[in-house]
C-alpha cells in the first residue's frame, strides 16, 4: 500500500546542498529507497511503500542535520544514509580524524569494524573488494600515530602472490615491491599530505614492507596491518601473528574468496579463522557486498560472483 509523507526544512540555506546539483541527491534517494520525491521550496513529499518512505525520510533528515553541523554531503554520504536508515542503525558517529579528512563508517558493517578497531588489540576483517577493510584500518592507524598513541605504523602484505618471488622481477628491491604495496600507499595519501608521509617514512614512523621481511622481528608499541592476508600460507600467518609485541595492535585484512594460492593449498587467513575463532581478545568482522562503497557496479559484481559460488557449492 502506497503512502505519502511530507518533511519540511527550516533552514533554506542548506537546501541546495541537500537536494544536490539538479536534484541529484534526491534522485539518488529515489533510486536507493525505491520512492518518489517531489520537492517544493523547503518541503519534500515522499511517496512509496511504508518502509521505503520511512527510510527515505530518515535519510533526508539525517543528511539535513549533517549539513546543519557544517559538514558536506556527497553521493557516498547519501548512499550511507540510506544503508543506515534501512538497517535501523544510527548513522552518525564520531569519525576518524586524519590530517586530510575525517573518515566515517558508511555502512552498519563498517561501523561494527570501527568499533572492533577501537576496542581490540587484534582484529581480522574479512570481506570483498571495496568494503573498506584496508582503508578504515589505515585511517585508524594514522589517527593513533598522530595522537601519539603508537610510535609507528607497519604496513605489510604478501609481495607477489603467496611465494614472494621477488628475484624474478626487474629493478632494485624498492622497485620490486612497490607495485604490490601500492594500495597501502594510496590509502596513506588519502589521510596525510605527501610531504608528511615522506618525512614520517624517513624517520621510520611509517614502514611499508612485504610479509617476508617480518621474520625474526618483535613489533612493539606500533600499529600493524597485514593486507591481502588470504594470500598467506598458514606458516606465514603464524609467523606474522606472533610478531605482536608490547603495546601494539594488529589488523589482518583479506578476502577469502580471492586467494592466489596454488590449487589445494589452504589459505593462512582461513586457517587462522578456524584456529583462533574462539580466542578471547581477538575480534573477527565479516563484511559483505552490502558494505561495498565503491561504484554501484562493484556491489552488483560482488553479489553476482557470490550467487554463482553459492550455486556451485549447493
Coordinates of C-alpha atoms in Angstrom, one line a residue:
X1 CA 0.0 0.0 0.0
X2 CA 1.5 3.3 -1.1
X3 CA 1.7 6.2 1.4
X4 CA 2.8 9.8 1.3
X5 CA 4.8 11.7 3.9
X6 CA 6.0 15.3 3.9
X7 CA 9.1 16.7 5.5
X8 CA 9.8 20.5 5.9
X9 CA 13.3 22.0 6.4
X10 CA 13.5 25.3 8.3
X11 CA 17.0 26.4 7.1
X12 CA 16.7 27.2 3.4
X13 CA 20.4 28.0 3.1
X14 CA 21.4 24.3 3.1
X15 CA 18.7 23.1 0.7
X16 CA 20.9 23.4 -2.4
X17 CA 23.4 21.1 -0.9
X18 CA 20.8 18.8 0.5
X19 CA 18.9 18.4 -2.8
X20 CA 22.2 18.4 -4.9
X21 CA 23.0 19.9 -8.2
X22 CA 20.0 19.4 -10.5
X23 CA 18.4 17.5 -7.5
X24 CA 20.9 14.6 -8.0
X25 CA 20.8 13.7 -4.2
X26 CA 17.0 13.5 -4.3
X27 CA 17.3 11.3 -7.5
X28 CA 19.8 9.0 -5.7
X29 CA 17.5 8.6 -2.7
X30 CA 14.6 7.8 -5.1
X31 CA 16.7 5.1 -6.7
X32 CA 18.0 3.5 -3.5
X33 CA 14.9 3.8 -1.3
X34 CA 12.5 3.0 -4.2
X35 CA 10.3 6.0 -3.5
X36 CA 9.2 9.1 -5.4
X37 CA 10.2 12.5 -4.2
X38 CA 8.7 15.9 -5.1
X39 CA 10.5 19.0 -3.8
X40 CA 8.6 22.3 -3.4
X41 CA 10.6 25.1 -1.9
X42 CA 11.6 23.8 1.6
X43 CA 9.3 20.8 1.6
X44 CA 9.8 17.3 0.2
X45 CA 6.9 14.9 -0.4
X46 CA 7.8 11.2 -0.2
X47 CA 5.6 8.6 -1.8
X48 CA 6.1 4.8 -1.7
X49 CA 5.7 1.7 0.4
X50 CA 5.7 2.5 4.2
X51 CA 9.1 1.0 4.9
X52 CA 10.6 2.7 1.9
X53 CA 9.1 6.1 2.8
X54 CA 10.4 5.7 6.4
X55 CA 13.9 5.0 5.2
X56 CA 13.9 8.0 2.8
X57 CA 12.5 10.3 5.5
X58 CA 15.2 9.2 8.0
X59 CA 17.9 9.6 5.3
X60 CA 16.8 13.1 4.3
X61 CA 16.5 14.4 7.9
X62 CA 19.9 12.8 8.8
X63 CA 21.6 14.5 5.8
X64 CA 19.9 17.8 6.7
X65 CA 21.3 17.6 10.2
X66 CA 24.7 16.8 8.8
X67 CA 24.6 20.0 6.7
X68 CA 23.4 22.0 9.7
X69 CA 26.6 20.9 11.6
X70 CA 28.7 22.4 8.8
X71 CA 29.6 19.1 7.2
X72 CA 29.3 18.3 3.4
X73 CA 27.0 15.9 1.7
X74 CA 28.4 13.9 -1.2
X75 CA 27.0 10.9 -3.1
X76 CA 28.7 8.5 -0.8
X77 CA 27.1 10.2 2.2
X78 CA 23.6 9.8 0.6
X79 CA 24.3 6.1 -0.1
X80 CA 25.4 5.7 3.6
X81 CA 22.4 7.5 4.9
X82 CA 20.1 5.0 3.1
X83 CA 22.1 2.0 4.2
X84 CA 21.8 3.1 7.8
X85 CA 18.2 4.0 7.5
X86 CA 17.4 0.6 6.1
X87 CA 19.3 -1.2 8.8
X88 CA 17.8 0.7 11.7
X89 CA 21.3 1.5 13.0
X90 CA 22.1 5.1 13.8
X91 CA 24.3 6.5 11.0
X92 CA 26.2 9.4 12.7
X93 CA 29.1 8.7 15.0
X94 CA 32.5 10.2 15.8
X95 CA 34.6 9.8 12.7
X96 CA 38.3 9.0 12.4
X97 CA 40.3 12.3 12.2
X98 CA 43.4 12.3 10.0
X99 CA 45.4 15.3 8.7
X100 CA 43.5 15.5 5.4
X101 CA 40.0 14.2 6.2
X102 CA 37.5 12.7 8.7
X103 CA 36.7 9.2 7.8
X104 CA 33.2 7.8 8.7
X105 CA 31.6 4.4 8.6
X106 CA 29.4 4.2 5.5
X107 CA 27.5 1.0 6.4
X108 CA 26.4 -0.9 9.5
X109 CA 29.2 -3.5 8.8
X110 CA 31.8 -0.7 8.7
X111 CA 30.5 0.7 11.9
X112 CA 31.0 -2.7 13.6
X113 CA 34.5 -2.8 12.1
X114 CA 35.4 0.6 13.5
X115 CA 34.1 -0.5 16.9
X116 CA 36.4 -3.5 16.8
X117 CA 39.4 -1.4 15.8
X118 CA 38.8 0.9 18.8
X119 CA 38.2 -1.9 21.3
X120 CA 40.6 -4.8 20.4
X121 CA 44.3 -5.3 20.0
X122 CA 43.9 -7.9 17.2
X123 CA 41.2 -7.6 14.6
X124 CA 40.5 -9.8 11.5
X125 CA 38.5 -8.0 8.8
X126 CA 37.1 -10.4 6.1
X127 CA 35.2 -9.1 3.1
X128 CA 35.0 -8.3 -0.6
X129 CA 36.9 -5.6 -2.5
X130 CA 35.6 -2.2 -1.8
X131 CA 34.2 -2.9 1.6
X132 CA 36.7 -0.7 3.4
X133 CA 38.9 -3.3 5.1
X134 CA 42.2 -1.7 4.3
X135 CA 41.1 1.9 4.1
X136 CA 39.5 2.0 7.5
X137 CA 42.4 0.1 9.1
X138 CA 44.9 2.6 7.7
X139 CA 42.7 5.6 8.8
X140 CA 42.6 4.3 12.3
X141 CA 46.3 3.7 12.4
X142 CA 47.1 7.2 11.1
X143 CA 44.8 8.7 13.8
X144 CA 46.6 6.8 16.5
X145 CA 50.0 7.8 15.2
X146 CA 49.0 11.5 15.0
X147 CA 47.6 11.3 18.6
X148 CA 50.9 9.8 19.8
X149 CA 49.2 6.6 20.9
X150 CA 51.5 4.4 18.9
X151 CA 55.1 5.0 17.9
X152 CA 55.0 3.5 14.4
X153 CA 52.7 2.2 11.7
X154 CA 53.9 -1.0 10.0
X155 CA 52.0 -2.0 6.8
X156 CA 52.6 -5.3 5.2
X157 CA 51.2 -7.7 2.6
X158 CA 52.4 -10.7 0.6
X159 CA 54.6 -9.1 -2.2
X160 CA 54.0 -11.5 -5.1
X161 CA 51.1 -13.8 -4.7
X162 CA 52.0 -16.3 -1.9
X163 CA 55.5 -17.2 -2.9
X164 CA 57.0 -13.7 -2.8
X165 CA 59.3 -14.5 -5.7
X166 CA 60.8 -11.0 -5.9
X167 CA 64.0 -12.2 -7.5
X168 CA 62.3 -12.7 -10.8
X169 CA 61.2 -9.1 -11.1
X170 CA 63.3 -6.3 -12.6
X171 CA 64.8 -3.4 -10.6
X172 CA 66.1 -3.0 -7.1
X173 CA 64.2 -4.1 -4.0
X174 CA 62.2 -0.9 -3.8
X175 CA 61.1 -1.2 -7.4
X176 CA 60.3 -4.9 -7.0
X177 CA 57.9 -4.5 -4.0
X178 CA 56.3 -1.1 -4.6
X179 CA 53.7 -2.3 -7.1
X180 CA 52.4 -4.8 -4.6
X181 CA 52.2 -2.3 -1.8
X182 CA 50.7 0.5 -3.8
X183 CA 47.2 0.1 -2.3
X184 CA 48.7 0.9 1.1
X185 CA 50.4 4.0 -0.3
X186 CA 47.1 5.1 -1.9
X187 CA 45.3 4.9 1.5
X188 CA 48.1 6.8 3.2
X189 CA 47.9 9.6 0.7
X190 CA 44.2 9.9 1.4
X191 CA 45.0 10.6 5.1
X192 CA 48.2 12.6 5.1
X193 CA 50.0 15.2 2.9
X194 CA 52.7 13.7 0.7
X195 CA 55.5 15.6 2.4
X196 CA 54.4 14.4 5.8
X197 CA 54.3 10.8 4.6
X198 CA 57.8 11.1 3.2
X199 CA 59.1 12.7 6.4
X200 CA 57.4 10.0 8.6
X201 CA 58.8 7.2 6.4
X202 CA 62.3 8.7 6.5
X203 CA 62.1 8.8 10.3
X204 CA 60.8 5.2 10.5
X205 CA 57.4 6.2 11.9
X206 CA 55.7 4.6 8.9
X207 CA 57.1 1.4 7.4
X208 CA 55.8 -0.5 4.4
X209 CA 57.3 -3.9 3.8
X210 CA 56.5 -7.2 2.3
X211 CA 55.5 -10.0 4.6
X212 CA 58.8 -11.9 4.2
X213 CA 60.6 -9.0 6.0
X214 CA 58.6 -9.7 9.2
X215 CA 60.6 -12.8 10.2
X216 CA 62.5 -12.5 13.4
X217 CA 61.1 -9.2 14.4
X218 CA 59.1 -8.2 17.6
X219 CA 56.8 -5.3 16.8
X220 CA 56.3 -3.3 20.0
X221 CA 54.3 0.0 20.5
X222 CA 53.1 0.0 16.9
X223 CA 50.1 -0.4 14.8
X224 CA 50.5 -3.3 12.3
X225 CA 48.4 -4.1 9.3
X226 CA 48.6 -7.3 7.2
X227 CA 46.7 -6.7 4.0
X228 CA 45.7 -9.3 1.4
X229 CA 46.1 -12.0 4.1
X230 CA 44.2 -14.6 2.0
X231 CA 47.4 -14.9 0.1
X232 CA 49.5 -16.1 3.1
X233 CA 50.2 -19.7 3.9
X234 CA 49.3 -21.0 7.4
X235 CA 53.0 -20.9 8.3
X236 CA 53.4 -17.3 7.1
X237 CA 50.2 -16.3 9.1
X238 CA 51.5 -17.9 12.2
X239 CA 54.8 -16.2 11.8
X240 CA 53.2 -12.8 11.4
X241 CA 50.7 -13.0 14.3
X242 CA 53.5 -14.0 16.7
X243 CA 55.3 -10.7 15.9
X244 CA 52.9 -8.9 18.1
X245 CA 54.8 -7.1 20.9
X246 CA 54.0 -5.0 23.9
X247 CA 51.7 -2.0 23.4
X248 CA 50.9 -3.0 19.8
X249 CA 47.8 -3.5 17.8
X250 CA 47.5 -5.8 14.8
X251 CA 44.9 -5.8 12.0
X252 CA 44.6 -8.6 9.4
X253 CA 42.5 -7.9 6.3
X254 CA 41.6 -10.2 3.4
X255 CA 39.0 -11.6 1.1
X256 CA 38.8 -15.4 1.5
X257 CA 37.2 -15.7 -2.0
X258 CA 40.2 -14.1 -3.8
X259 CA 43.1 -16.2 -2.9
X260 CA 46.0 -16.6 -5.4
X261 CA 47.5 -19.6 -3.6
X262 CA 48.2 -22.7 -5.8
X263 CA 45.3 -25.1 -6.0
X264 CA 44.7 -27.2 -3.0
X265 CA 46.8 -25.1 -0.6
X266 CA 44.9 -23.8 2.4
X267 CA 45.0 -20.0 3.0
X268 CA 46.6 -18.8 6.1
X269 CA 43.6 -16.5 6.6
X270 CA 41.1 -19.3 6.6
X271 CA 43.4 -21.4 8.8
X272 CA 43.6 -18.5 11.3
X273 CA 39.8 -18.1 11.3
X274 CA 39.4 -21.9 12.0
X275 CA 42.2 -21.9 14.6
X276 CA 41.7 -18.7 16.5
X277 CA 38.0 -18.2 16.2
X278 CA 37.3 -18.7 19.9
X279 CA 40.3 -16.9 21.4
X280 CA 39.2 -14.2 23.8
X281 CA 40.5 -10.7 22.8
X282 CA 40.6 -11.4 19.0
X283 CA 37.7 -9.9 17.0
X284 CA 36.5 -11.2 13.6
X285 CA 34.5 -8.8 11.5
X286 CA 32.8 -10.1 8.4
X287 CA 31.9 -7.5 5.8
X288 CA 29.7 -8.3 2.8
X289 CA 28.6 -6.8 -0.5
X290 CA 26.2 -4.6 1.5
X291 CA 29.3 -2.8 2.8
X292 CA 30.9 -2.1 -0.6
X293 CA 31.2 1.6 -1.0
X294 CA 32.8 1.8 -4.5
X295 CA 30.8 2.2 -7.7
X296 CA 27.4 0.6 -7.8
X297 CA 28.7 -1.9 -10.3
X298 CA 31.2 -3.2 -7.8
X299 CA 28.4 -4.2 -5.4
X300 CA 26.5 -5.9 -8.2
X301 CA 29.6 -7.7 -9.4
X302 CA 30.4 -9.0 -5.9
X303 CA 26.8 -10.2 -5.5
X304 CA 26.8 -11.9 -8.9
X305 CA 30.0 -13.8 -8.0
X306 CA 28.7 -14.7 -4.6
X307 CA 25.5 -16.1 -6.1
X308 CA 27.5 -18.1 -8.6
X309 CA 29.7 -19.5 -5.8
X310 CA 26.6 -20.5 -3.7
X311 CA 25.1 -22.2 -6.7
X312 CA 28.3 -24.2 -7.3
X313 CA 28.6 -25.2 -3.7
X314 CA 24.9 -26.1 -3.5

